mmCIF file of C-alpha atoms in Angstrom:
data_model
loop_
_atom_site.group_PDB
_atom_site.id
_atom_site.type_symbol
_atom_site.label_atom_id
_atom_site.label_comp_id
_atom_site.label_asym_id
_atom_site.label_seq_id
_atom_site.Cartn_x
_atom_site.Cartn_y
_atom_site.Cartn_z
ATOM 1 C CA MET A 117 -55.496 -3.168 29.566
ATOM 2 C CA THR A 118 -56.785 -1.574 32.575
ATOM 3 C CA GLY A 119 -58.102 2.018 33.019
ATOM 4 C CA ASP A 120 -55.907 2.033 35.196
ATOM 5 C CA GLY A 121 -51.464 2.038 34.218
ATOM 6 C CA GLY A 122 -52.481 0.363 30.859
ATOM 7 C CA ILE A 123 -51.422 -3.467 33.154
ATOM 8 C CA PRO A 124 -52.726 -5.998 30.221
ATOM 9 C CA LEU A 125 -54.714 -8.930 31.628
ATOM 10 C CA LEU A 126 -55.205 -11.230 28.932
ATOM 11 C CA SER A 127 -53.157 -12.874 25.731
ATOM 12 C CA ARG A 128 -53.750 -15.384 23.635
ATOM 13 C CA VAL A 129 -51.858 -17.293 21.282
ATOM 14 C CA ILE A 130 -53.866 -17.766 18.384
ATOM 15 C CA ASP A 131 -53.471 -19.862 14.913
ATOM 16 C CA GLY A 132 -51.370 -17.771 12.330
ATOM 17 C CA GLY A 133 -53.933 -18.587 9.716
ATOM 18 C CA ALA A 134 -57.437 -17.616 11.740
ATOM 19 C CA ALA A 135 -59.645 -14.716 11.092
ATOM 20 C CA GLU A 136 -58.535 -12.220 13.475
ATOM 21 C CA ILE A 137 -62.353 -10.567 13.279
ATOM 22 C CA SER A 138 -63.707 -13.974 14.242
ATOM 23 C CA GLN A 139 -62.035 -13.766 17.408
ATOM 24 C CA ILE A 140 -63.204 -11.237 19.404
ATOM 25 C CA THR A 141 -66.716 -12.670 20.789
ATOM 26 C CA GLY A 142 -64.509 -15.186 21.817
ATOM 27 C CA THR A 143 -61.937 -12.994 24.080
ATOM 28 C CA MET A 144 -65.136 -10.581 24.933
ATOM 29 C CA ASN A 145 -66.492 -13.570 26.314
ATOM 30 C CA ALA A 146 -63.294 -14.157 28.772
ATOM 31 C CA LEU A 147 -63.069 -10.986 29.356
ATOM 32 C CA ARG A 148 -66.320 -11.024 30.700
ATOM 33 C CA ALA A 149 -65.745 -13.917 32.991
ATOM 34 C CA MET A 150 -62.063 -12.156 34.459
ATOM 35 C CA ALA A 151 -64.222 -8.730 34.544
ATOM 36 C CA GLY A 152 -67.158 -10.395 36.491
ATOM 37 C CA PRO A 153 -69.716 -7.711 37.602
ATOM 38 C CA LYS A 154 -66.940 -4.278 36.919
ATOM 39 C CA GLU A 155 -67.613 -2.570 33.921
ATOM 40 C CA PHE A 156 -66.545 -3.504 30.802
ATOM 41 C CA LEU A 157 -66.197 -1.396 27.636
ATOM 42 C CA LEU A 158 -64.790 -2.524 24.039
ATOM 43 C CA ILE A 159 -63.352 0.092 22.205
ATOM 44 C CA ALA A 160 -61.407 -1.352 18.895
ATOM 45 C CA ASP A 161 -60.836 -0.330 15.932
ATOM 46 C CA SER A 162 -62.769 -0.314 12.172
ATOM 47 C CA LYS A 163 -61.816 -3.827 11.961
ATOM 48 C CA LEU A 164 -64.973 -4.955 14.661
ATOM 49 C CA ILE A 165 -67.646 -3.014 13.103
ATOM 50 C CA SER A 166 -69.713 -6.071 11.400
ATOM 51 C CA TYR A 167 -73.519 -7.015 10.944
ATOM 52 C CA GLY A 168 -72.207 -10.705 13.642
ATOM 53 C CA ASN A 169 -69.634 -9.380 15.444
ATOM 54 C CA VAL A 170 -72.146 -6.357 16.845
ATOM 55 C CA ALA A 171 -75.233 -8.798 16.929
ATOM 56 C CA ALA A 172 -73.105 -11.130 18.908
ATOM 57 C CA LEU A 173 -72.406 -8.140 21.152
ATOM 58 C CA ILE A 174 -75.313 -7.064 21.685
ATOM 59 C CA LYS A 175 -76.586 -9.852 22.724
ATOM 60 C CA ALA A 176 -74.224 -10.406 25.188
ATOM 61 C CA GLY A 177 -74.984 -6.994 26.505
ATOM 62 C CA THR A 178 -71.047 -6.582 25.846
ATOM 63 C CA ASP A 179 -70.835 -1.836 25.721
ATOM 64 C CA PHE A 180 -68.080 -1.735 22.697
ATOM 65 C CA ILE A 181 -67.257 1.881 20.566
ATOM 66 C CA ALA A 182 -65.484 1.903 17.614
ATOM 67 C CA PRO A 183 -64.843 4.462 14.374
ATOM 68 C CA ALA A 184 -66.760 3.682 11.456
ATOM 69 C CA PRO A 185 -65.260 1.709 8.040
ATOM 70 C CA ALA A 186 -65.498 4.496 5.430
ATOM 71 C CA SER A 187 -67.023 2.325 3.233
ATOM 72 C CA LYS A 188 -70.372 2.618 5.912
ATOM 73 C CA VAL A 189 -70.828 6.183 5.785
ATOM 74 C CA ASP A 190 -71.407 7.979 2.778
ATOM 75 C CA ASP A 191 -69.324 11.622 2.560
ATOM 76 C CA ALA A 192 -72.745 13.298 1.906
ATOM 77 C CA ILE A 193 -73.385 12.435 5.507
ATOM 78 C CA TYR A 194 -70.733 14.800 6.124
ATOM 79 C CA ALA A 195 -70.787 17.431 3.654
ATOM 80 C CA ALA A 196 -74.045 18.091 5.213
ATOM 81 C CA LEU A 197 -73.078 18.591 8.829
ATOM 82 C CA ASP A 198 -73.180 22.423 10.638
ATOM 83 C CA LEU A 199 -69.220 22.123 12.050
ATOM 84 C CA ASP A 200 -70.788 25.370 14.800
ATOM 85 C CA ALA A 201 -74.255 23.541 16.159
ATOM 86 C CA ALA A 202 -71.036 20.512 16.713
ATOM 87 C CA THR A 203 -70.156 20.735 20.759
ATOM 88 C CA VAL A 204 -66.243 21.561 21.945
ATOM 89 C CA VAL A 205 -64.894 18.912 24.163
ATOM 90 C CA ASP A 206 -63.012 19.015 26.538
ATOM 91 C CA TYR A 207 -60.442 17.437 25.543
ATOM 92 C CA THR A 208 -56.153 17.791 24.979
ATOM 93 C CA PRO A 209 -54.011 15.002 23.875
ATOM 94 C CA ALA A 210 -50.726 14.423 25.361
ATOM 95 C CA ARG A 211 -48.900 15.772 22.799
ATOM 96 C CA TYR A 212 -50.810 19.389 23.765
ATOM 97 C CA GLU A 213 -50.126 19.339 26.778
ATOM 98 C CA ASP A 214 -47.393 22.170 26.788
ATOM 99 C CA THR A 215 -49.098 23.515 23.374
ATOM 100 C CA PRO A 216 -50.436 27.235 23.824
ATOM 101 C CA ALA A 217 -54.194 26.913 23.935
ATOM 102 C CA ALA A 218 -54.278 28.323 19.883
ATOM 103 C CA GLU A 219 -52.565 25.529 19.027
ATOM 104 C CA ARG A 220 -53.694 22.352 20.153
ATOM 105 C CA GLU A 221 -56.274 20.267 18.387
ATOM 106 C CA THR A 222 -59.425 20.524 18.646
ATOM 107 C CA TYR A 223 -63.106 17.987 19.027
ATOM 108 C CA ARG A 224 -66.367 18.807 18.497
ATOM 109 C CA VAL A 225 -69.096 16.422 18.684
ATOM 110 C CA LEU A 226 -72.220 16.001 16.931
ATOM 111 C CA GLU A 227 -74.557 12.682 17.329
ATOM 112 C CA ASP A 228 -77.461 10.635 15.004
ATOM 113 C CA ILE A 229 -78.127 7.065 14.475
ATOM 114 C CA HIS A 230 -76.486 4.296 12.744
ATOM 115 C CA LEU A 231 -78.636 0.933 10.954
ATOM 116 C CA LEU A 232 -76.686 -1.696 10.360
ATOM 117 C CA THR A 233 -77.575 -4.135 7.633
ATOM 118 C CA GLY A 234 -77.200 -7.938 7.976
ATOM 119 C CA PRO A 235 -75.828 -9.671 4.763
ATOM 120 C CA HIS A 236 -79.084 -11.470 4.685
ATOM 121 C CA LYS A 237 -82.099 -10.244 3.443
ATOM 122 C CA ASN A 238 -84.058 -11.645 6.478
ATOM 123 C CA ASP A 239 -81.431 -10.405 9.413
ATOM 124 C CA PRO A 240 -82.827 -7.173 11.252
ATOM 125 C CA PRO A 241 -80.727 -4.487 11.319
ATOM 126 C CA LEU A 242 -78.958 -3.550 14.333
ATOM 127 C CA GLU A 243 -79.491 -0.302 15.327
ATOM 128 C CA VAL A 244 -76.080 1.646 17.450
ATOM 129 C CA ARG A 245 -75.525 5.005 18.603
ATOM 130 C CA ARG A 246 -73.470 7.058 16.024
ATOM 131 C CA ILE A 247 -70.924 10.107 17.363
ATOM 132 C CA LEU A 248 -69.657 12.153 14.604
ATOM 133 C CA VAL A 249 -66.525 13.249 15.786
ATOM 134 C CA HIS A 250 -64.165 16.634 13.746
ATOM 135 C CA SER A 251 -60.721 17.340 14.912
ATOM 136 C CA THR A 252 -58.721 20.088 12.989
ATOM 137 C CA GLY A 253 -55.629 18.374 13.745
ATOM 138 C CA ASN A 254 -57.796 15.158 11.279
ATOM 139 C CA ALA A 255 -58.411 18.246 9.207
ATOM 140 C CA LYS A 256 -55.124 19.407 8.575
ATOM 141 C CA GLY A 257 -53.629 16.120 8.174
ATOM 142 C CA GLN A 258 -56.147 15.510 4.867
ATOM 143 C CA GLN A 259 -55.794 19.313 3.544
ATOM 144 C CA ARG A 260 -51.772 18.895 3.734
ATOM 145 C CA ALA A 261 -51.731 15.471 2.647
ATOM 146 C CA ARG A 262 -54.347 17.512 -0.481
ATOM 147 C CA GLU A 263 -51.940 19.260 -1.897
ATOM 148 C CA LYS A 264 -48.635 17.522 -1.457
ATOM 149 C CA ARG A 265 -50.728 15.155 -4.286
ATOM 150 C CA LEU A 266 -52.483 17.629 -6.587
ATOM 151 C CA ALA A 267 -49.204 19.351 -6.569
ATOM 152 C CA LYS A 268 -47.223 15.901 -7.090
ATOM 153 C CA ALA A 269 -50.012 15.007 -10.174
ATOM 154 C CA ARG A 270 -49.944 18.615 -11.028
ATOM 155 C CA GLU A 271 -46.255 17.935 -12.053
ATOM 156 C CA ASP A 272 -46.290 15.001 -14.156
ATOM 157 C CA LEU A 273 -49.628 16.525 -15.737
ATOM 158 C CA ASP A 274 -47.487 19.155 -16.799
ATOM 159 C CA LYS A 275 -44.652 17.036 -17.400
ATOM 160 C CA LEU A 276 -46.576 15.399 -20.091
ATOM 161 C CA GLN A 277 -48.685 18.101 -21.400
ATOM 162 C CA HIS A 278 -44.857 19.184 -22.707
ATOM 163 C CA SER A 279 -44.109 15.931 -23.986
ATOM 164 C CA THR A 280 -47.520 15.587 -25.842
ATOM 165 C CA GLY A 281 -46.090 14.823 -30.189
ATOM 166 C CA GLY A 282 -42.840 13.768 -28.770
ATOM 167 C CA ARG A 283 -40.764 10.385 -29.445
ATOM 168 C CA TYR A 284 -42.906 8.977 -26.590
ATOM 169 C CA TYR A 285 -46.372 10.403 -26.598
ATOM 170 C CA ASN A 286 -46.657 10.791 -30.123
ATOM 171 C CA THR A 287 -50.764 8.784 -29.986
ATOM 172 C CA ALA A 288 -53.337 9.131 -28.507
ATOM 173 C CA GLU A 289 -53.353 5.951 -26.789
ATOM 174 C CA GLU A 290 -50.042 6.132 -25.288
ATOM 175 C CA ILE A 291 -50.954 9.667 -23.391
ATOM 176 C CA ALA A 292 -54.375 8.155 -22.272
ATOM 177 C CA ALA A 293 -52.222 4.981 -20.887
ATOM 178 C CA ARG A 294 -50.128 7.609 -19.423
ATOM 179 C CA LEU A 295 -53.123 9.275 -17.653
ATOM 180 C CA GLY A 296 -54.021 6.659 -16.178
ATOM 181 C CA VAL A 297 -50.927 5.525 -14.344
ATOM 182 C CA ILE A 298 -50.898 9.552 -12.447
ATOM 183 C CA THR A 299 -54.687 8.913 -11.860
ATOM 184 C CA ARG A 300 -53.689 5.871 -10.471
ATOM 185 C CA THR A 301 -50.647 6.291 -8.649
ATOM 186 C CA ARG A 302 -51.579 10.456 -7.340
ATOM 187 C CA ARG A 303 -54.994 9.142 -6.488
ATOM 188 C CA VAL A 304 -57.075 12.015 -8.947
ATOM 189 C CA SER A 305 -59.203 10.048 -10.853
ATOM 190 C CA GLY A 306 -62.153 11.912 -8.800
ATOM 191 C CA CYS A 307 -61.247 15.384 -9.731
ATOM 192 C CA LEU A 308 -59.040 14.978 -12.564
ATOM 193 C CA CYS A 309 -60.845 16.274 -15.913
ATOM 194 C CA THR A 310 -58.889 16.013 -19.357
ATOM 195 C CA GLN A 311 -59.129 15.700 -22.918
ATOM 196 C CA ILE A 312 -56.539 14.979 -25.938
ATOM 197 C CA THR A 313 -56.919 15.993 -29.378
ATOM 198 C CA THR A 314 -55.187 15.659 -32.253
ATOM 199 C CA ASP A 315 -54.423 18.972 -35.034
ATOM 200 C CA GLU A 316 -54.550 17.896 -38.566
ATOM 201 C CA THR A 317 -51.412 16.578 -39.077
ATOM 202 C CA GLY A 318 -52.627 13.644 -36.300
ATOM 203 C CA ARG A 319 -50.358 15.374 -33.451
ATOM 204 C CA PRO A 320 -51.294 14.837 -30.511
ATOM 205 C CA ALA A 321 -52.188 17.772 -27.596
ATOM 206 C CA LEU A 322 -53.281 17.228 -24.100
ATOM 207 C CA SER A 323 -55.268 19.347 -22.040
ATOM 208 C CA TRP A 324 -56.553 19.292 -18.768
ATOM 209 C CA HIS A 325 -57.387 20.169 -15.227
ATOM 210 C CA PHE A 326 -58.991 19.601 -11.620
ATOM 211 C CA ASP A 327 -62.753 20.175 -10.740
ATOM 212 C CA GLN A 328 -62.899 22.036 -8.255
ATOM 213 C CA ASP A 329 -66.031 22.025 -7.272
ATOM 214 C CA VAL A 330 -64.937 18.388 -6.301
ATOM 215 C CA LEU A 331 -61.728 19.730 -4.373
ATOM 216 C CA GLN A 332 -64.715 22.054 -2.591
ATOM 217 C CA ALA A 333 -66.563 18.328 -1.852
ATOM 218 C CA GLU A 334 -63.545 16.775 -0.812
ATOM 219 C CA ALA A 335 -62.138 19.603 2.200
ATOM 220 C CA ALA A 336 -66.021 19.750 3.217
ATOM 221 C CA VAL A 337 -65.556 16.250 4.883
ATOM 222 C CA ASP A 338 -61.814 17.291 5.974
ATOM 223 C CA GLY A 339 -62.029 16.528 9.602
ATOM 224 C CA TRP A 340 -64.043 14.259 10.589
ATOM 225 C CA TYR A 341 -64.645 10.558 11.386
ATOM 226 C CA ALA A 342 -67.621 8.841 13.119
ATOM 227 C CA LEU A 343 -67.610 6.702 16.317
ATOM 228 C CA LEU A 344 -69.953 3.799 17.054
ATOM 229 C CA THR A 345 -71.816 2.618 19.333
ATOM 230 C CA THR A 346 -73.566 0.861 22.129
ATOM 231 C CA LEU A 347 -73.358 3.214 25.340
ATOM 232 C CA THR A 348 -76.793 5.049 25.752
ATOM 233 C CA PRO A 349 -77.157 8.221 26.109
ATOM 234 C CA GLU A 350 -78.126 8.158 29.793
ATOM 235 C CA GLN A 351 -74.641 6.011 30.254
ATOM 236 C CA THR A 352 -72.132 8.695 28.862
ATOM 237 C CA ASP A 353 -72.668 12.246 26.408
ATOM 238 C CA PRO A 354 -70.868 12.346 22.969
ATOM 239 C CA SER A 355 -68.018 13.603 23.844
ATOM 240 C CA ASP A 356 -67.544 11.535 26.942
ATOM 241 C CA VAL A 357 -67.261 8.940 24.554
ATOM 242 C CA LEU A 358 -65.156 10.141 22.249
ATOM 243 C CA ARG A 359 -62.589 10.869 25.442
ATOM 244 C CA ARG A 360 -63.819 6.982 26.609
ATOM 245 C CA HIS A 361 -62.941 5.861 22.913
ATOM 246 C CA LYS A 362 -58.812 7.776 23.433
ATOM 247 C CA GLY A 363 -57.762 5.795 25.592
ATOM 248 C CA GLN A 364 -57.329 2.965 23.110
ATOM 249 C CA GLY A 365 -53.818 4.919 22.875
ATOM 250 C CA THR A 366 -53.237 3.481 26.325
ATOM 251 C CA VAL A 367 -53.843 -0.560 24.459
ATOM 252 C CA GLU A 368 -51.798 1.269 21.300
ATOM 253 C CA ARG A 369 -49.024 2.092 23.045
ATOM 254 C CA ARG A 370 -48.861 -1.592 24.905
ATOM 255 C CA TYR A 371 -48.099 -3.099 21.430
ATOM 256 C CA GLY A 372 -45.131 -0.947 20.924
ATOM 257 C CA ASP A 373 -44.037 -1.822 23.281
ATOM 258 C CA PHE A 374 -44.073 -5.229 23.280
ATOM 259 C CA LYS A 375 -43.087 -4.938 19.610
ATOM 260 C CA GLY A 376 -40.697 -2.897 20.863
ATOM 261 C CA PRO A 377 -38.266 -3.323 24.460
ATOM 262 C CA LEU A 378 -39.338 -6.098 24.400
ATOM 263 C CA ALA A 379 -38.921 -7.096 21.114
ATOM 264 C CA VAL A 380 -37.377 -10.983 20.531
ATOM 265 C CA THR A 381 -35.634 -11.186 17.544
ATOM 266 C CA PRO A 382 -34.151 -13.118 15.561
ATOM 267 C CA ILE A 383 -36.941 -16.105 17.362
ATOM 268 C CA PHE A 384 -35.066 -19.325 16.087
ATOM 269 C CA VAL A 385 -38.166 -21.362 16.964
ATOM 270 C CA GLN A 386 -40.153 -23.828 14.736
ATOM 271 C CA ASP A 387 -42.133 -25.865 17.455
ATOM 272 C CA ASN A 388 -45.657 -24.062 17.728
ATOM 273 C CA LYS A 389 -45.528 -25.432 21.088
ATOM 274 C CA ARG A 390 -42.411 -23.950 21.570
ATOM 275 C CA VAL A 391 -43.989 -20.010 19.679
ATOM 276 C CA ALA A 392 -46.444 -20.024 22.170
ATOM 277 C CA ALA A 393 -44.734 -20.424 24.874
ATOM 278 C CA LEU A 394 -41.902 -17.887 24.553
ATOM 279 C CA ILE A 395 -44.981 -15.442 23.093
ATOM 280 C CA THR A 396 -46.109 -16.268 27.007
ATOM 281 C CA VAL A 397 -42.969 -15.944 28.033
ATOM 282 C CA ILE A 398 -43.144 -12.030 26.462
ATOM 283 C CA CYS A 399 -46.650 -11.381 27.832
ATOM 284 C CA LEU A 400 -45.617 -11.476 31.493
ATOM 285 C CA ALA A 401 -42.545 -9.418 30.731
ATOM 286 C CA LEU A 402 -44.728 -6.726 29.611
ATOM 287 C CA LEU A 403 -46.911 -7.365 32.614
ATOM 288 C CA LEU A 404 -43.727 -6.745 35.205
ATOM 289 C CA PHE A 405 -42.737 -3.291 32.414
ATOM 290 C CA CYS A 406 -46.398 -2.493 32.400
ATOM 291 C CA LEU A 407 -46.425 -2.530 36.615
ATOM 292 C CA ILE A 408 -43.278 -0.876 37.040
ATOM 293 C CA GLU A 409 -44.252 2.036 35.172
ATOM 294 C CA ARG A 410 -47.816 2.571 36.982
ATOM 295 C CA GLN A 411 -45.841 2.296 40.538
ATOM 296 C CA VAL A 412 -43.799 4.823 39.744
ATOM 297 C CA ARG A 413 -45.940 7.285 37.991
ATOM 298 C CA ARG A 414 -48.118 6.585 41.492
ATOM 299 C CA THR A 415 -45.820 7.107 43.200
ATOM 300 C CA LEU A 416 -44.878 10.995 41.536
ATOM 301 C CA GLY A 417 -48.345 11.363 41.939
ATOM 302 C CA GLY A 418 -50.508 14.452 40.635
ATOM 303 C CA GLU A 419 -48.942 15.201 36.740
ATOM 304 C CA GLN A 420 -47.118 12.073 37.141
ATOM 305 C CA LYS A 421 -43.942 13.852 35.671
ATOM 306 C CA MET A 422 -40.495 13.906 36.595
ATOM 307 C CA GLN A 423 -36.455 15.642 35.847
ATOM 308 C CA GLY A 424 -33.715 13.933 35.015
ATOM 309 C CA LEU A 425 -34.780 11.154 32.591
ATOM 310 C CA TYR A 426 -33.292 12.668 29.462
ATOM 311 C CA PRO A 427 -30.455 15.502 29.013
ATOM 312 C CA GLY A 428 -31.851 19.646 30.636
ATOM 313 C CA SER A 429 -34.945 20.524 32.956
ATOM 314 C CA GLN A 430 -37.902 18.805 31.235
ATOM 315 C CA LYS A 431 -40.430 17.275 33.009
ATOM 316 C CA VAL A 432 -41.416 14.059 31.353
ATOM 317 C CA ARG A 433 -43.835 10.883 32.418
ATOM 318 C CA PRO A 434 -41.350 8.020 33.019
ATOM 319 C CA THR A 435 -42.243 5.650 30.748
ATOM 320 C CA GLY A 436 -41.107 1.884 31.182
ATOM 321 C CA ARG A 437 -38.318 2.158 28.833
ATOM 322 C CA MET A 438 -36.041 4.724 29.925
ATOM 323 C CA ILE A 439 -37.407 3.971 33.344
ATOM 324 C CA LEU A 440 -35.456 0.738 33.007
ATOM 325 C CA TYR A 441 -32.592 2.091 30.027
ATOM 326 C CA HIS A 442 -31.706 4.832 33.416
ATOM 327 C CA LEU A 443 -31.260 1.232 35.749
ATOM 328 C CA SER A 444 -30.086 -0.838 33.360
ATOM 329 C CA ASP A 445 -26.384 -0.082 34.220
ATOM 330 C CA LEU A 446 -26.850 -0.917 38.103
ATOM 331 C CA ARG A 447 -23.875 -3.252 39.573
ATOM 332 C CA LEU A 448 -24.891 -5.899 42.709
ATOM 333 C CA ARG A 449 -21.766 -6.299 45.016
ATOM 334 C CA VAL A 450 -21.633 -9.051 45.943
ATOM 335 C CA GLY A 451 -21.931 -9.582 49.991
ATOM 336 C CA SER A 452 -21.612 -11.946 52.789
ATOM 337 C CA ALA A 453 -23.074 -13.396 55.931
ATOM 338 C CA THR A 454 -21.300 -10.022 57.877
ATOM 339 C CA ASP A 455 -21.073 -8.329 55.352
ATOM 340 C CA PRO A 456 -24.412 -7.433 53.159
ATOM 341 C CA PRO A 457 -24.952 -7.283 49.626
ATOM 342 C CA VAL A 458 -24.918 -2.973 48.560
ATOM 343 C CA ILE A 459 -26.229 -2.016 44.866
ATOM 344 C CA ALA A 460 -23.626 0.228 43.323
ATOM 345 C CA ILE A 461 -25.094 3.496 42.250
ATOM 346 C CA THR A 462 -23.299 5.752 40.133
ATOM 347 C CA ARG A 463 -26.402 8.666 39.033
ATOM 348 C CA GLY A 464 -28.610 10.164 41.317
ATOM 349 C CA ILE A 465 -31.977 8.966 38.993
ATOM 350 C CA GLN A 466 -31.240 5.736 39.343
ATOM 351 C CA LEU A 467 -31.699 6.283 43.570
ATOM 352 C CA HIS A 468 -34.356 8.735 43.171
ATOM 353 C CA LEU A 469 -36.387 5.420 40.868
ATOM 354 C CA LEU A 470 -35.733 3.307 43.260
ATOM 355 C CA ASP A 471 -37.051 5.145 45.875
ATOM 356 C CA LEU A 472 -39.787 5.465 43.530
ATOM 357 C CA LEU A 473 -40.632 1.826 43.056
ATOM 358 C CA GLY A 474 -40.439 1.427 47.141
ATOM 359 C CA LEU A 475 -36.501 -0.150 46.938
ATOM 360 C CA GLU A 476 -34.480 -0.416 49.019
ATOM 361 C CA PRO A 477 -31.405 2.289 46.640
ATOM 362 C CA THR A 478 -28.665 0.624 48.284
ATOM 363 C CA HIS A 479 -29.220 -3.072 51.012
ATOM 364 C CA PRO A 480 -31.287 -5.024 49.182
ATOM 365 C CA ARG A 481 -32.728 -7.198 51.614
ATOM 366 C CA TRP A 482 -32.021 -11.099 52.441
ATOM 367 C CA PRO A 483 -34.206 -13.537 51.289
ATOM 368 C CA GLU A 484 -36.033 -14.938 54.344
ATOM 369 C CA THR A 485 -35.187 -18.900 54.797
#
């Protein structure tokens, strides 16, 4: 996708059995050939981060930004970070633009170096820049998820505790088996402490509690994640690395468009060549879809917002989906040599959108012969 408007530049149909991660290097080379001397930056998800991919990108001189997989950064590193020492990033997600400043999600960044080791002992470690990011939105979400998880586990454990010695849990083995199910499904194995005892009659009993030290350690890393990049400090500062990475949302939105308004289902195509042809046609449709959206936004200028797309007076950025929705019921009255064709417009928003697209709103031009 281009940075301006998220216009798709390259699409490929790859065999379903091919490993996704092994396609990256070839695709990047193709994109570099298209981009020529222009700036090229790969923004990817954590699947990009493998020793082979990073080594190939460094060798090719292709800059990238991608989140570090959770397994690559120990929680102890996040827990030791000083949030007060981190730099506040001047960035506001689009979803918070109309939210009071005090309620917006905020980001802070630190940076250090990350060493990526290879699969073999003689592989030289790869040194890349690591941007440590803290998001208040992520922190709140992780806290809510943990509280919800603990509440459900507490409910299950209390129920089991009250049922011990009864019909279904009258042995220590049955209680232990049920505990295993609870800790696995509620994901509390790290913080749950249990003890099963029996009295002089052989009746079992269960006691349990959550380890508060473990829970505090989990809370200490809430909101932190890491970005790995080959961009140097001379090229960009840590805050700009985060802002550039947030451009991934444009690409993800185009994936949503591909699978959403442009989706063609069901597909009764069995020949591989026909499948590839159909996907190519959908990619061409996506190209037109994106160009229409960009043209309307460019013509609007400024904040790129307009009224009339939704009921009421709310001003929003027009999307390709909404533009085509409002233009979908336009009708063309066929004309003749003396009576040119006319577009029948039923709503003012249609006239406005056609004008933004630079189209003659009522009298389409005859094709030149």
